[in-house]
XYZ file of C-alpha atoms in Angstrom:
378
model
C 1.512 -5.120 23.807
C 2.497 -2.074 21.402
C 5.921 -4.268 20.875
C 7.982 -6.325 18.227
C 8.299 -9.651 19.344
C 11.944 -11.172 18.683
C 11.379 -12.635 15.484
C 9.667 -9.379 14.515
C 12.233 -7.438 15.026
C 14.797 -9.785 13.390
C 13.020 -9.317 10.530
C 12.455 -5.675 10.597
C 16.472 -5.919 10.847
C 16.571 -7.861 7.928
C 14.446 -5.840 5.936
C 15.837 -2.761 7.161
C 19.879 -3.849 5.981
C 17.751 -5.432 2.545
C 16.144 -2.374 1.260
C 18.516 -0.100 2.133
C 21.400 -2.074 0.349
C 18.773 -3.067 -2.775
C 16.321 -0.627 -2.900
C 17.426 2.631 -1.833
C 16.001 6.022 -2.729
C 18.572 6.131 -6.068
C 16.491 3.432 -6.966
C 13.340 4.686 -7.375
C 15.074 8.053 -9.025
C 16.322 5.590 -11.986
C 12.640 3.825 -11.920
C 11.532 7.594 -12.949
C 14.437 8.699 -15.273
C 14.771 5.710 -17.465
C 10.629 5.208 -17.109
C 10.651 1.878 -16.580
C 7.571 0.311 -17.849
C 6.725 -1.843 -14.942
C 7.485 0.839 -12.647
C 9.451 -1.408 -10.483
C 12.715 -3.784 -10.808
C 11.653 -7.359 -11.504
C 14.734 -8.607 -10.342
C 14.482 -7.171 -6.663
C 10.790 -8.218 -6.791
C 12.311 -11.802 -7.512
C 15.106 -10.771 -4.784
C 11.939 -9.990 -2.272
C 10.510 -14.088 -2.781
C 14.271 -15.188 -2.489
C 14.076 -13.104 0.963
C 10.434 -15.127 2.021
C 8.847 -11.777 1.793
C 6.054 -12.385 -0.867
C 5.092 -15.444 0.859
C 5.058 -14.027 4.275
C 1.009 -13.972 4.252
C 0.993 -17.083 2.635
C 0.237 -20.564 4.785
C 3.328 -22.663 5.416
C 0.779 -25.488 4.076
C 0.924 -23.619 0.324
C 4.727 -22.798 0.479
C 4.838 -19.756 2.289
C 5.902 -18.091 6.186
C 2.517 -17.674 7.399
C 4.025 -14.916 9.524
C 1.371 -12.553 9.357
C 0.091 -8.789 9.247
C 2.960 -7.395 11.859
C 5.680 -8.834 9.846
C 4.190 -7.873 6.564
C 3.785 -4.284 7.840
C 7.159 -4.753 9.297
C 8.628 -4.893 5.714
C 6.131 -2.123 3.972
C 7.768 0.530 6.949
C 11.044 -0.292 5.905
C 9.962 -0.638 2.441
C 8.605 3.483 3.278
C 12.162 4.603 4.423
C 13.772 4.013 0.986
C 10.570 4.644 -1.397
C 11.013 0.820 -2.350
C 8.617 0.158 -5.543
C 7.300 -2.931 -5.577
C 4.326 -4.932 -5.752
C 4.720 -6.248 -2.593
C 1.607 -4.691 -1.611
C -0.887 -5.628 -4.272
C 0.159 -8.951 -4.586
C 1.952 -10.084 -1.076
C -0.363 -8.352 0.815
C -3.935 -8.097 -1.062
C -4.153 -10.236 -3.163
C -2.211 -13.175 -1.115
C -4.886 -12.091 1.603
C -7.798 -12.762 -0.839
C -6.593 -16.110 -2.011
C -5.306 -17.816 0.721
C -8.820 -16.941 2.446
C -11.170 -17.414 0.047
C -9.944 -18.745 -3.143
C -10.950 -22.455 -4.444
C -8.045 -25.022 -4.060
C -7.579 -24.844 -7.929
C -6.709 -20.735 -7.343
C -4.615 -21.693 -4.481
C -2.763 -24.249 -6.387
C -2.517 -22.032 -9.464
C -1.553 -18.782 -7.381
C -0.177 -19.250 -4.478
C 2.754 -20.776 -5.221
C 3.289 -18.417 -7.718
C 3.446 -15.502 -5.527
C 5.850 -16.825 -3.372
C 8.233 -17.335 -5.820
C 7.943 -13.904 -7.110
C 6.465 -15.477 -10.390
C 2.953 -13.521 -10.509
C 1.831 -10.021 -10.037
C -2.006 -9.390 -8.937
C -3.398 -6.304 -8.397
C -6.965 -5.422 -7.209
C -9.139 -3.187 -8.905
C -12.270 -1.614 -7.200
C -12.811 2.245 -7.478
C -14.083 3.557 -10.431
C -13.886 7.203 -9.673
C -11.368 9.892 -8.679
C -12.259 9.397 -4.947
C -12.132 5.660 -3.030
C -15.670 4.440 -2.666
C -15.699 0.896 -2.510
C -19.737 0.869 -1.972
C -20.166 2.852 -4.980
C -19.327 0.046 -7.039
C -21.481 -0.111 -10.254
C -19.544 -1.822 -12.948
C -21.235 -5.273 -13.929
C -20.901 -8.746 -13.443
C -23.900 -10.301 -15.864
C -24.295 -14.048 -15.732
C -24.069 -15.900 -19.209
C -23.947 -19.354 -19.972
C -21.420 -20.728 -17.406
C -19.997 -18.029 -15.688
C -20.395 -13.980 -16.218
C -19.626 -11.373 -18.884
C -17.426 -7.934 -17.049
C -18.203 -4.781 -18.611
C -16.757 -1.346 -17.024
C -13.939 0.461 -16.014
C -11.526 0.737 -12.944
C -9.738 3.883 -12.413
C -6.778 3.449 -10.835
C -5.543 0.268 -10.382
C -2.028 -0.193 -8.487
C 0.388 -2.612 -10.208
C -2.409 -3.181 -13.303
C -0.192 -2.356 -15.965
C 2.488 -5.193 -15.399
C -0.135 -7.959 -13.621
C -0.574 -11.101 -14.622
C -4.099 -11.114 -13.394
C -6.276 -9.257 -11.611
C -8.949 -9.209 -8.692
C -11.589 -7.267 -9.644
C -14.936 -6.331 -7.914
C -17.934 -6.086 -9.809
C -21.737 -6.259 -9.412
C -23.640 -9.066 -10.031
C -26.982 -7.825 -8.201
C -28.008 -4.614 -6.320
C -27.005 -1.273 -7.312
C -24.031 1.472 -6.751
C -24.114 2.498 -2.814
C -25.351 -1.054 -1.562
C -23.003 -3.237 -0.068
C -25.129 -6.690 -1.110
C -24.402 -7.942 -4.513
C -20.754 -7.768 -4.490
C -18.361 -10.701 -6.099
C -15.064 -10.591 -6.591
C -13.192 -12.622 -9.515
C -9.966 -13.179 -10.471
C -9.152 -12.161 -13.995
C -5.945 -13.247 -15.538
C -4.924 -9.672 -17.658
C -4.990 -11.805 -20.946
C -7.872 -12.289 -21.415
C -9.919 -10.710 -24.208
C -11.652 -7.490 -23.811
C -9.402 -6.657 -20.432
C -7.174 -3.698 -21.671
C -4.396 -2.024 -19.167
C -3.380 2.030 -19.977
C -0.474 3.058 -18.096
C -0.969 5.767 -16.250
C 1.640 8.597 -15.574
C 2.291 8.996 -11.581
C 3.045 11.704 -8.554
C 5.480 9.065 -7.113
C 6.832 7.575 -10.432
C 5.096 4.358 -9.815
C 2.851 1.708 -11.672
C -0.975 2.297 -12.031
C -3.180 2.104 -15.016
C -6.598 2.093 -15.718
C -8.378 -0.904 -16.943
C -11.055 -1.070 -19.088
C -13.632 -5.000 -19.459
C -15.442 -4.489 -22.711
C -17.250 -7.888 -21.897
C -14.575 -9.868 -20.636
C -16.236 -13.227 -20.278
C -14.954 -15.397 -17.641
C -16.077 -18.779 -15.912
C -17.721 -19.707 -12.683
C -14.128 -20.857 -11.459
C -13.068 -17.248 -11.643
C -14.952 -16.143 -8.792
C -13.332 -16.073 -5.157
C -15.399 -16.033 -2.187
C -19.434 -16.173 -2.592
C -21.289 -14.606 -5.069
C -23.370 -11.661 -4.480
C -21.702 -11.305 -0.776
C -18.051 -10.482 -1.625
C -18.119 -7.000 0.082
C -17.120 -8.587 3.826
C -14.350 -10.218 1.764
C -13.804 -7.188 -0.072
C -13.208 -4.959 3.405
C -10.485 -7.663 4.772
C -8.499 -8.120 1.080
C -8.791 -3.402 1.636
C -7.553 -3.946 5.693
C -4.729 -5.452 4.417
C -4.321 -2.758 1.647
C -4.686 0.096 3.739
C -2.761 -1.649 7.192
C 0.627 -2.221 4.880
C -0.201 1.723 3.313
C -0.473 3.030 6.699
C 2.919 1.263 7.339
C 4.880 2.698 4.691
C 2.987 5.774 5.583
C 4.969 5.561 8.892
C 8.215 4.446 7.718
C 7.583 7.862 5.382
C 7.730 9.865 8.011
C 10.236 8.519 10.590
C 12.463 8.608 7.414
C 11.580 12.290 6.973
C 12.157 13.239 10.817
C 15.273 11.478 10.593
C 16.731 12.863 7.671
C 15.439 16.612 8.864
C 16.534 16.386 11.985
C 20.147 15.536 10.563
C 19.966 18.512 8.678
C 19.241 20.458 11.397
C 22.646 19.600 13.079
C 24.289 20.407 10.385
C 23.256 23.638 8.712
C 24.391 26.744 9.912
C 22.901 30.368 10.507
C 23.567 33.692 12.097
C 27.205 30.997 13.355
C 24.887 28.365 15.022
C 22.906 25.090 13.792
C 19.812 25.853 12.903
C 18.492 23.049 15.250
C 19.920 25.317 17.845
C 16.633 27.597 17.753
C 14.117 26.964 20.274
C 11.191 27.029 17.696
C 12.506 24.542 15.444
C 13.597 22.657 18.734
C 9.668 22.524 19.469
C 8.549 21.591 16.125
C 10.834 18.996 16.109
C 9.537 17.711 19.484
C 6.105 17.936 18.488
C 6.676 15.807 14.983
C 8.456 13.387 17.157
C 5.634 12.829 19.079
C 3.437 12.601 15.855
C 5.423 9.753 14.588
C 5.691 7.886 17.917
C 1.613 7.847 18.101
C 0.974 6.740 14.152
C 3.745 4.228 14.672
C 1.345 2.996 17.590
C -1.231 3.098 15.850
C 0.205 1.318 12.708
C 1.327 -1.717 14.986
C -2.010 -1.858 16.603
C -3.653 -2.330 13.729
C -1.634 -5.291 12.627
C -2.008 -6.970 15.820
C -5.879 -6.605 15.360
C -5.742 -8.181 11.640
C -3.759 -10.638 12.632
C -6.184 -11.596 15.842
C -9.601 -11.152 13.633
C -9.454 -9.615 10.419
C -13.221 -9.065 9.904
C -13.085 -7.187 13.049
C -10.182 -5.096 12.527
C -11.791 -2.277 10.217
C -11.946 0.115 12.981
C -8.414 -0.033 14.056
C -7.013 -0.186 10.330
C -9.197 3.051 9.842
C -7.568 4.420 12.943
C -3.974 3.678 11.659
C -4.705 4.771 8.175
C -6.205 8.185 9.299
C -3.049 8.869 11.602
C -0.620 7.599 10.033
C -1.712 9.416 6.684
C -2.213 12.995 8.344
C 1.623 12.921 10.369
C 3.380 11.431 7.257
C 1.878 15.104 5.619
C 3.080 16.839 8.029
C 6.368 15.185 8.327
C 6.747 15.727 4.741
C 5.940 19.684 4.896
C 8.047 19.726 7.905
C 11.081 18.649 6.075
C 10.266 20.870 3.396
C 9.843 23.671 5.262
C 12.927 23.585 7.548
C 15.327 22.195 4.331
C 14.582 25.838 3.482
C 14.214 26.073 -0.976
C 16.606 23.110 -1.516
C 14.139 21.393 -0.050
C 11.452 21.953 -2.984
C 14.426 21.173 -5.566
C 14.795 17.645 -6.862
C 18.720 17.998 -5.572
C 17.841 16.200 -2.507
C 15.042 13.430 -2.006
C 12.786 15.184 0.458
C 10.353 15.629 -2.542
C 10.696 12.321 -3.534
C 9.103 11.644 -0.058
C 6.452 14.057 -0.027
C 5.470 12.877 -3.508
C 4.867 9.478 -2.111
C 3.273 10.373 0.860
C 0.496 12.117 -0.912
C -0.517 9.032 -3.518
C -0.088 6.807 -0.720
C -2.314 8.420 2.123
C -5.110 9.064 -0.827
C -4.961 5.338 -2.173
C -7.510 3.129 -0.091
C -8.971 6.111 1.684
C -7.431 8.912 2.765
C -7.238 10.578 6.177
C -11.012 12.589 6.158
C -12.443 8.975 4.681
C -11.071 6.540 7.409
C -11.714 9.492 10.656
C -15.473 9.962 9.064
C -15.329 6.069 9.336
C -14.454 5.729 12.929
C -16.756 8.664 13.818
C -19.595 6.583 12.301
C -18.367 3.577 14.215
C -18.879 5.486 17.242
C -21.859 7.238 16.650
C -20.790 10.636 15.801
């Protein structure tokens, strides 16, 4: 069923009252003004673990909820109404996703914990290029002495300028467009030859671009099998792209919401504007929009959460969906706010500007539908 169970939606309640009291959209604004290296607030990422959100992927066995991908996405749509910056999603989502499935019990003991008490940032670094192509992998992973020496360079890497360490995907046989040959390792962001450069940001947020000029780690580094960490790879991206396409919907309801308030309120020609039948029918159609990606979204979670090596197809479904209405909930508002709208007087931009990193990052709309045509034999 396309429905919040109770505790769901206590949560969602929860988070709602949290980020909207915490983390609201003046927030993010002083994130941007006084550039704040991190590009987030440490102390509400602390304030997140003292809420049980970065450990609500976690097992109750390692310290954490255990309450799984619909409450996590529960918390990145609320987290989407107030443009909350955070690492909740590299770390609480993808990287607690990577660990607690496939990491060795010294990672687990060594991370895990760690996450949940809002000690450790990870972030994951795969594409190398400006467009997400997680196949076309080529940086290397060569075996020496007791482990392997890293040597290339990830492009945009979400959270890698303030992480503590890092999960990277590199080659260690095959070649660029093969899906065999794939590890993944874990790569603490102090370790020699790894350099981080910040990278400036649509949405005001933290990214850089890291750079292993034969970083040399041990065998214990790697997480999952080597040479077959792609299947891996796709569930630690589900998660990724499931909690996107949730923010991605709590983007747009957030839009609709605050366009259709302005609507009731602005005046022309001695009416409100949202008097006027063809704004009444745009309106109606982006509600409809919304509804569906929200459907979508939730479906997707449901399927993680009931087989996450099977879920691709419905995570592609939500990502596609929920990335193409959050544009046009964003050009919606722009459009009826009239020119304020594309002034920085009033946070409609701020929204847009988020929508468009965020439905690019893990695939954007055109990558996830050719996806599911392929599925289907289109």
């Amino acid at each position: 069923m396309l429905v919040l169970n109770d505790d769901q939606v206590m949560l969602q309640d929860a988070a709602r009252g949290f980020v909207s009291e915490k983390a609201p959209v003046a927030a993010l604004r002083k994130i941007r003004d006084e550039k704040i290296a991190d590009g987030f607030d440490r102390g509400l990422w602390r304030s997140m673990a003292e809420m049980g959100w970065t450990g609500v992927l976690v097992p109750e066995d390692q310290g954490g909820l255990g309450f799984g991908f619909v409450g996590a996405g529960v918390i990145c749509e609320e987290m989407g109404r107030t443009l909350t910056a955070s690492p909740f999603l590299s770390t609480a989502m993808m990287a607690a996703t990577a660990l607690s499935r496939a990491g060795s019990p010294a990672q687990k003991e060594r991370w895990l914990p760690a996450i949940v008490a809002g000690e450790a940032v990870i972030a994951t670094a795969v594409d190398e290029g400006r467009r997400h192509d997680p196949a076309g992998t080529a940086m290397r992973a060569e075996r020496h002495g007791n482990g392997f020496r890293l040597s290339g360079t990830k492009a945009y890497v979400v959270d890698g300028q303030a992480a503590d360490a890092v999960l990277v995907a590199a080659r260690t046989a095959g070649s660029a467009g093969e899906t065999g040959g794939f590890s993944l390792f874990l790569v603490e962001t102090a370790t020699r030859g790894l350099s981080a450069e910040r990278l400036s940001t649509l949405d005001s947020r933290g990214a850089a671009e890291l750079t292993f000029d034969g970083v040399e780690v041990t065998a214990d580094a790697v997480v999952g099998e080597v040479d077959d960490g792609f299947p891996l790879l796709e569930i630690v991206l589900g998660a990724g792209r499931a909690g996107l396409a949730a923010e991605l919907s709590g983007n747009a309801q957030e839009s609709f919401d605050r366009t259709m308030a302005y609507l009731r309120e602005r005046k022309q020609f001695g009416r409100t504007i949202g008097a006027f039948q063809a704004l009444q029918h745009r309106a109606a159609h982006l509600f409809c929009e919304v509804e569906v990606a929200r459907s979508a979204v939730l479906a997707a979670l449901q399927a993680l959460d009931a087989d996450p090596a099977g879920a691709s197809l419905a995570v592609s479904v939500a990502k596609s969906k929920a990335s193409s209405v959050a544009r046009l909930a964003a050009q919606e508002a722009v459009q009826m706010h009239g020119g304020i709208g594309m002034t920085d007087a009033i946070d409609i931009g701020l929204f847009m500007k988020r929508m468009q990193v965020a439905s690019t990052l893990y695939g954007d709309a055109d990558f996830h539908a050719d996806r599911v045509a392929r599925a289907r034999g289109f």
